[in-house]
PDB file of C-alpha atoms in Angstrom:
ATOM      1  CA  ASN R   1      96.544  69.033  31.378  1.00  0.00           C
ATOM      2  CA  ALA R   2      97.878  72.426  32.465  1.00  0.00           C
ATOM      3  CA  ASN R   3      94.456  73.748  33.480  1.00  0.00           C
ATOM      4  CA  LEU R   4      93.794  70.772  35.740  1.00  0.00           C
ATOM      5  CA  ALA R   5      97.249  71.114  37.287  1.00  0.00           C
ATOM      6  CA  ASP R   6      96.606  74.802  37.928  1.00  0.00           C
ATOM      7  CA  LEU R   7      93.249  74.050  39.551  1.00  0.00           C
ATOM      8  CA  ALA R   8      94.869  71.411  41.747  1.00  0.00           C
ATOM      9  CA  ALA R   9      97.602  73.843  42.794  1.00  0.00           C
ATOM     10  CA  ARG R  10      95.047  76.535  43.646  1.00  0.00           C
ATOM     11  CA  LYS R  11      92.997  74.064  45.675  1.00  0.00           C
ATOM     12  CA  LYS R  12      96.111  72.971  47.563  1.00  0.00           C
ATOM     13  CA  GLN R  13      97.011  76.612  48.212  1.00  0.00           C
ATOM     14  CA  LYS R  14      93.525  77.286  49.552  1.00  0.00           C
ATOM     15  CA  LEU R  15      93.625  74.313  51.895  1.00  0.00           C
ATOM     16  CA  ALA R  16      97.268  74.036  52.899  1.00  0.00           C
ATOM     17  CA  THR R  17      98.836  77.487  53.160  1.00  0.00           C
ATOM     18  CA  ASN R  18      98.774  79.320  56.469  1.00  0.00           C
ATOM     19  CA  LEU R  19      98.624  82.993  55.480  1.00  0.00           C
ATOM     20  CA  ILE R  20      95.235  83.461  57.160  1.00  0.00           C
ATOM     21  CA  ARG R  21      96.550  82.053  60.425  1.00  0.00           C
ATOM     22  CA  LYS R  22      99.720  84.138  60.251  1.00  0.00           C
ATOM     23  CA  ALA R  23      97.799  87.342  59.518  1.00  0.00           C
ATOM     24  CA  LEU R  24      95.347  86.890  62.397  1.00  0.00           C
ATOM     25  CA  ALA R  25      98.178  85.905  64.746  1.00  0.00           C
ATOM     26  CA  MET R  26     100.041  89.047  63.650  1.00  0.00           C
ATOM     27  CA  TRP R  27      97.070  91.320  64.429  1.00  0.00           C
ATOM     28  CA  HIS R  28      96.645  89.611  67.807  1.00  0.00           C
ATOM     29  CA  TRP R  29     100.345  89.973  68.641  1.00  0.00           C
ATOM     30  CA  ILE R  30     100.371  93.653  67.661  1.00  0.00           C
ATOM     31  CA  GLY R  31      97.387  94.492  69.847  1.00  0.00           C
ATOM     32  CA  THR R  32      98.690  92.605  72.872  1.00  0.00           C
ATOM     33  CA  ASN R  33     102.441  93.262  72.734  1.00  0.00           C
ATOM     34  CA  LEU R  34     103.238  96.584  71.096  1.00  0.00           C
ATOM     35  CA  PRO R  35     103.149  99.909  72.943  1.00  0.00           C
ATOM     36  CA  PRO R  36     100.311 102.270  71.989  1.00  0.00           C
ATOM     37  CA  SER R  37     100.636 104.140  68.720  1.00  0.00           C
ATOM     38  CA  ASP R  38      98.392 106.205  66.479  1.00  0.00           C
ATOM     39  CA  PHE R  39      97.847 103.735  63.640  1.00  0.00           C
ATOM     40  CA  VAL R  40      98.935 100.220  62.711  1.00  0.00           C
ATOM     41  CA  CYS R  41      99.154  99.173  59.055  1.00  0.00           C
ATOM     42  CA  ARG R  42      99.455  95.759  57.448  1.00  0.00           C
ATOM     43  CA  LEU R  43     101.224  96.192  54.098  1.00  0.00           C
ATOM     44  CA  ASP R  44     102.498  93.774  51.473  1.00  0.00           C
ATOM     45  CA  PRO R  45     106.228  94.033  50.649  1.00  0.00           C
ATOM     46  CA  ASP R  46     105.397  95.545  47.241  1.00  0.00           C
ATOM     47  CA  THR R  47     102.958  98.155  48.573  1.00  0.00           C
ATOM     48  CA  LEU R  48     103.870 101.798  48.042  1.00  0.00           C
ATOM     49  CA  PHE R  49     102.908 103.554  51.287  1.00  0.00           C
ATOM     50  CA  LEU R  50     103.001 107.353  51.308  1.00  0.00           C
ATOM     51  CA  ALA R  51     103.239 108.207  54.998  1.00  0.00           C
ATOM     52  CA  ASN R  52     102.842 111.963  54.543  1.00  0.00           C
ATOM     53  CA  ARG R  53      99.668 111.497  52.535  1.00  0.00           C
ATOM     54  CA  PHE R  54      98.348 109.082  55.141  1.00  0.00           C
ATOM     55  CA  ARG R  55      99.041 111.612  57.910  1.00  0.00           C
ATOM     56  CA  HIS R  56      97.372 114.346  55.876  1.00  0.00           C
ATOM     57  CA  TYR R  57      94.292 112.171  55.325  1.00  0.00           C
ATOM     58  CA  ALA R  58      94.066 111.337  59.031  1.00  0.00           C
ATOM     59  CA  GLN R  59      94.417 114.994  60.060  1.00  0.00           C
ATOM     60  CA  GLU R  60      92.009 116.222  57.394  1.00  0.00           C
ATOM     61  CA  ASN R  61      89.361 113.754  58.587  1.00  0.00           C
ATOM     62  CA  CYS R  62      90.032 114.197  62.327  1.00  0.00           C
ATOM     63  CA  LEU R  63      91.094 110.573  62.704  1.00  0.00           C
ATOM     64  CA  GLY R  64      93.157 109.606  65.723  1.00  0.00           C
ATOM     65  CA  ASN R  65      94.167 106.596  67.751  1.00  0.00           C
ATOM     66  CA  GLN R  66      90.706 106.421  69.377  1.00  0.00           C
ATOM     67  CA  SER R  67      88.796 106.204  66.083  1.00  0.00           C
ATOM     68  CA  MET R  68      86.851 103.000  65.406  1.00  0.00           C
ATOM     69  CA  VAL R  69      87.087 102.592  61.629  1.00  0.00           C
ATOM     70  CA  TYR R  70      89.403 100.839  59.219  1.00  0.00           C
ATOM     71  CA  LEU R  71      91.334 102.394  56.361  1.00  0.00           C
ATOM     72  CA  GLY R  72      91.922 100.542  53.121  1.00  0.00           C
ATOM     73  CA  GLN R  73      90.417  99.762  49.747  1.00  0.00           C
ATOM     74  CA  VAL R  74      86.990  98.228  50.245  1.00  0.00           C
ATOM     75  CA  GLN R  75      86.678  95.208  47.982  1.00  0.00           C
ATOM     76  CA  HIS R  76      83.217  94.400  46.616  1.00  0.00           C
ATOM     77  CA  THR R  77      84.090  91.704  44.069  1.00  0.00           C
ATOM     78  CA  MET R  78      82.879  88.785  46.221  1.00  0.00           C
ATOM     79  CA  LYS R  79      80.184  90.710  48.092  1.00  0.00           C
ATOM     80  CA  VAL R  80      77.459  88.166  47.371  1.00  0.00           C
ATOM     81  CA  TRP R  81      79.451  85.437  49.161  1.00  0.00           C
ATOM     82  CA  VAL R  82      81.541  87.187  51.791  1.00  0.00           C
ATOM     83  CA  GLY R  83      80.357  90.796  51.991  1.00  0.00           C
ATOM     84  CA  ASP R  84      82.732  93.748  51.785  1.00  0.00           C
ATOM     85  CA  PHE R  85      86.316  93.331  52.958  1.00  0.00           C
ATOM     86  CA  PRO R  86      89.521  95.408  52.958  1.00  0.00           C
ATOM     87  CA  ASP R  87      91.785  94.485  50.045  1.00  0.00           C
ATOM     88  CA  GLY R  88      95.061  93.202  51.466  1.00  0.00           C
ATOM     89  CA  GLY R  89      97.049  94.230  48.404  1.00  0.00           C
ATOM     90  CA  ALA R  90      96.218  97.880  48.974  1.00  0.00           C
ATOM     91  CA  GLY R  91      97.090  97.758  52.682  1.00  0.00           C
ATOM     92  CA  ILE R  92      94.926  97.769  55.806  1.00  0.00           C
ATOM     93  CA  CYS R  93      95.383 100.397  58.521  1.00  0.00           C
ATOM     94  CA  LEU R  94      93.733 100.531  61.933  1.00  0.00           C
ATOM     95  CA  PRO R  95      93.686 103.238  64.578  1.00  0.00           C
ATOM     96  CA  TRP R  96      95.167 101.928  67.819  1.00  0.00           C
ATOM     97  CA  LYS R  97      91.789 101.545  69.557  1.00  0.00           C
ATOM     98  CA  ALA R  98      90.490  99.422  66.673  1.00  0.00           C
ATOM     99  CA  ALA R  99      93.695  97.342  66.634  1.00  0.00           C
ATOM    100  CA  LYS R 100      93.311  96.663  70.366  1.00  0.00           C
ATOM    101  CA  ALA R 101      89.654  95.709  69.922  1.00  0.00           C
ATOM    102  CA  PHE R 102      90.580  93.378  67.044  1.00  0.00           C
ATOM    103  CA  ALA R 103      93.267  91.708  69.158  1.00  0.00           C
ATOM    104  CA  ALA R 104      90.839  91.285  72.063  1.00  0.00           C
ATOM    105  CA  MET R 105      88.298  89.647  69.760  1.00  0.00           C
ATOM    106  CA  LEU R 106      90.960  87.212  68.529  1.00  0.00           C
ATOM    107  CA  GLU R 107      92.090  86.298  72.056  1.00  0.00           C
ATOM    108  CA  ASP R 108      89.967  83.155  72.333  1.00  0.00           C
ATOM    109  CA  ARG R 109      90.453  82.145  68.688  1.00  0.00           C
ATOM    110  CA  VAL R 110      94.098  82.663  67.877  1.00  0.00           C
ATOM    111  CA  HIS R 111      95.175  79.265  69.228  1.00  0.00           C
ATOM    112  CA  LYS R 112      92.144  77.361  67.958  1.00  0.00           C
ATOM    113  CA  TYR R 113      92.995  76.098  64.507  1.00  0.00           C
ATOM    114  CA  ALA R 114      89.793  75.328  62.642  1.00  0.00           C
ATOM    115  CA  GLU R 115      89.183  73.283  59.550  1.00  0.00           C
ATOM    116  CA  GLY R 116      88.404  75.277  56.436  1.00  0.00           C
ATOM    117  CA  GLY R 117      84.754  75.989  55.746  1.00  0.00           C
ATOM    118  CA  GLU R 118      83.464  77.117  52.391  1.00  0.00           C
ATOM    119  CA  ALA R 119      81.086  79.849  51.335  1.00  0.00           C
ATOM    120  CA  GLY R 120      80.254  80.352  47.695  1.00  0.00           C
ATOM    121  CA  PRO R 121      83.022  79.326  45.269  1.00  0.00           C
ATOM    122  CA  GLY R 122      85.404  77.710  47.728  1.00  0.00           C
ATOM    123  CA  LEU R 123      85.835  80.743  49.974  1.00  0.00           C
ATOM    124  CA  PRO R 124      86.590  80.617  53.701  1.00  0.00           C
ATOM    125  CA  GLU R 125      83.804  81.494  56.089  1.00  0.00           C
ATOM    126  CA  GLY R 126      83.837  83.307  59.411  1.00  0.00           C
ATOM    127  CA  CYS R 127      86.483  84.957  61.579  1.00  0.00           C
ATOM    128  CA  ARG R 128      88.455  81.802  62.350  1.00  0.00           C
ATOM    129  CA  MET R 129      92.004  80.452  62.207  1.00  0.00           C
ATOM    130  CA  VAL R 130      91.446  78.438  59.050  1.00  0.00           C
ATOM    131  CA  PRO R 131      94.067  77.352  56.507  1.00  0.00           C
ATOM    132  CA  GLY R 132      94.319  79.281  53.271  1.00  0.00           C
ATOM    133  CA  HIS R 133      95.673  82.466  51.746  1.00  0.00           C
ATOM    134  CA  LEU R 134      92.648  84.811  51.647  1.00  0.00           C
ATOM    135  CA  ASP R 135      93.609  86.634  54.822  1.00  0.00           C
ATOM    136  CA  ASP R 136      91.899  89.849  53.737  1.00  0.00           C
ATOM    137  CA  VAL R 137      88.578  88.018  53.292  1.00  0.00           C
ATOM    138  CA  ILE R 138      88.870  86.551  56.792  1.00  0.00           C
ATOM    139  CA  THR R 139      89.853  89.971  58.150  1.00  0.00           C
ATOM    140  CA  GLY R 140      86.679  91.290  56.548  1.00  0.00           C
ATOM    141  CA  PHE R 141      84.628  88.652  58.376  1.00  0.00           C
ATOM    142  CA  CYS R 142      86.261  89.739  61.629  1.00  0.00           C
ATOM    143  CA  PHE R 143      85.530  93.410  60.958  1.00  0.00           C
ATOM    144  CA  GLN R 144      81.909  92.560  60.128  1.00  0.00           C
ATOM    145  CA  GLU R 145      81.607  90.725  63.432  1.00  0.00           C
ATOM    146  CA  MET R 146      83.123  93.721  65.244  1.00  0.00           C
ATOM    147  CA  ASN R 147      80.861  96.081  63.296  1.00  0.00           C
ATOM    148  CA  LEU R 148      84.053  97.876  62.265  1.00  0.00           C
ATOM    149  CA  LEU R 149      83.270  99.896  59.154  1.00  0.00           C
ATOM    150  CA  PRO R 150      85.526 101.577  56.583  1.00  0.00           C
ATOM    151  CA  HIS R 151      86.009 105.299  56.981  1.00  0.00           C
ATOM    152  CA  HIS R 152      83.494 107.209  54.863  1.00  0.00           C
ATOM    153  CA  GLY R 153      86.162 109.272  53.102  1.00  0.00           C
ATOM    154  CA  LEU R 154      88.079 106.420  51.448  1.00  0.00           C
ATOM    155  CA  VAL R 155      86.630 107.377  48.057  1.00  0.00           C
ATOM    156  CA  SER R 156      86.905 111.031  47.054  1.00  0.00           C
ATOM    157  CA  ALA R 157      84.147 113.133  45.506  1.00  0.00           C
ATOM    158  CA  PHE R 158      85.820 112.418  42.157  1.00  0.00           C
ATOM    159  CA  GLY R 159      85.677 108.640  42.659  1.00  0.00           C
ATOM    160  CA  GLN R 160      89.376 108.285  43.507  1.00  0.00           C
ATOM    161  CA  THR R 161      90.223 105.571  46.020  1.00  0.00           C
ATOM    162  CA  ARG R 162      92.670 106.627  48.742  1.00  0.00           C
ATOM    163  CA  PHE R 163      94.000 103.062  48.901  1.00  0.00           C
ATOM    164  CA  ASN R 164      94.445 101.187  45.636  1.00  0.00           C
ATOM    165  CA  ASN R 165      95.625  97.723  44.614  1.00  0.00           C
ATOM    166  CA  GLN R 166      96.470  98.673  41.030  1.00  0.00           C
ATOM    167  CA  PRO R 167      99.990  98.976  39.541  1.00  0.00           C
ATOM    168  CA  LEU R 168     101.632 102.352  39.226  1.00  0.00           C
ATOM    169  CA  PRO R 169     101.007 104.346  36.030  1.00  0.00           C
ATOM    170  CA  HIS R 170     103.169 103.501  33.052  1.00  0.00           C
ATOM    171  CA  ASP R 171     104.939 105.678  30.506  1.00  0.00           C
ATOM    172  CA  ILE R 172     103.371 104.781  27.163  1.00  0.00           C
ATOM    173  CA  GLY R 173     106.010 106.301  24.883  1.00  0.00           C
ATOM    174  CA  GLU R 174     105.750 108.793  22.027  1.00  0.00           C
ATOM    175  CA  ASP R 175     105.641 108.715  18.248  1.00  0.00           C
ATOM    176  CA  GLU R 176     108.029 110.660  15.977  1.00  0.00           C
ATOM    177  CA  GLY R 177     106.018 113.835  16.491  1.00  0.00           C
ATOM    178  CA  GLY R 178     106.213 113.600  20.278  1.00  0.00           C
ATOM    179  CA  ARG R 179     102.571 112.573  20.643  1.00  0.00           C
ATOM    180  CA  PRO R 180     101.534 109.778  23.067  1.00  0.00           C
ATOM    181  CA  PHE R 181     101.564 106.456  21.264  1.00  0.00           C
ATOM    182  CA  PRO R 182     100.062 103.852  23.609  1.00  0.00           C
ATOM    183  CA  CYS R 183      99.438 100.938  21.278  1.00  0.00           C
ATOM    184  CA  VAL R 184     102.947  99.988  20.178  1.00  0.00           C
ATOM    185  CA  ALA R 185     105.520 101.368  22.588  1.00  0.00           C
ATOM    186  CA  VAL R 186     106.867  99.145  25.346  1.00  0.00           C
ATOM    187  CA  ALA R 187     105.625 100.341  28.732  1.00  0.00           C
ATOM    188  CA  ASN R 188     108.286 101.269  31.267  1.00  0.00           C
ATOM    189  CA  ASP R 189     107.454 101.130  34.937  1.00  0.00           C
ATOM    190  CA  TRP R 190     107.715 104.577  36.515  1.00  0.00           C
ATOM    191  CA  MET R 191     109.137 103.105  39.682  1.00  0.00           C
ATOM    192  CA  LEU R 192     112.011 101.426  37.847  1.00  0.00           C
ATOM    193  CA  GLU R 193     112.733 104.697  36.066  1.00  0.00           C
ATOM    194  CA  GLY R 194     112.901 106.579  39.357  1.00  0.00           C
ATOM    195  CA  ARG R 195     109.984 108.789  38.331  1.00  0.00           C
ATOM    196  CA  LEU R 196     107.910 108.519  41.501  1.00  0.00           C
ATOM    197  CA  PRO R 197     107.994 112.329  41.964  1.00  0.00           C
ATOM    198  CA  ASP R 198     106.006 112.591  38.711  1.00  0.00           C
ATOM    199  CA  LEU R 199     103.087 110.909  40.465  1.00  0.00           C
ATOM    200  CA  PHE R 200     102.831 113.582  43.127  1.00  0.00           C
ATOM    201  CA  GLN R 201     103.022 116.789  41.127  1.00  0.00           C
TER     202      GLN R 201
END
């Protein structure tokens, strides 16, 4: 049964992968080994990061390396079980002071591998070096323990999120009269078409 096989694979991924441990070890290493900087960001390989826009946001909101907030898309989907956490797919950025504080908090935990605990529907619990792949959820637990909150300006007055885990917009095509025709045309990814400048006009 394909569904049972998929469930078994997901359970194995939750219990056997080490992404959580790698992510926490990475944050600890950054805060204890790198020279001071303004901000540190954890980004997935497929994340589009617009450095100029990030700098503009930081300057506009008077954020610097001594700020104690985190920047990212706040995820509420599992709030009832784990609280709010920064979505890893959208990227997580910390001012240097917050990165150092995070590393200091992890100092006595980073070499203590714990067994996986569960909260709600098979979710990890607590800021611990547990097996699994939900590193952003665990990071959220750590931030909650640190009382590190998201910056208040991450959602604009128009409801736009400054960090987003959604795909880029797609070109939906046109009918014979040149009008948008979204239901039939094959969508082409703007990135593959080299149309990223269209996003920023």
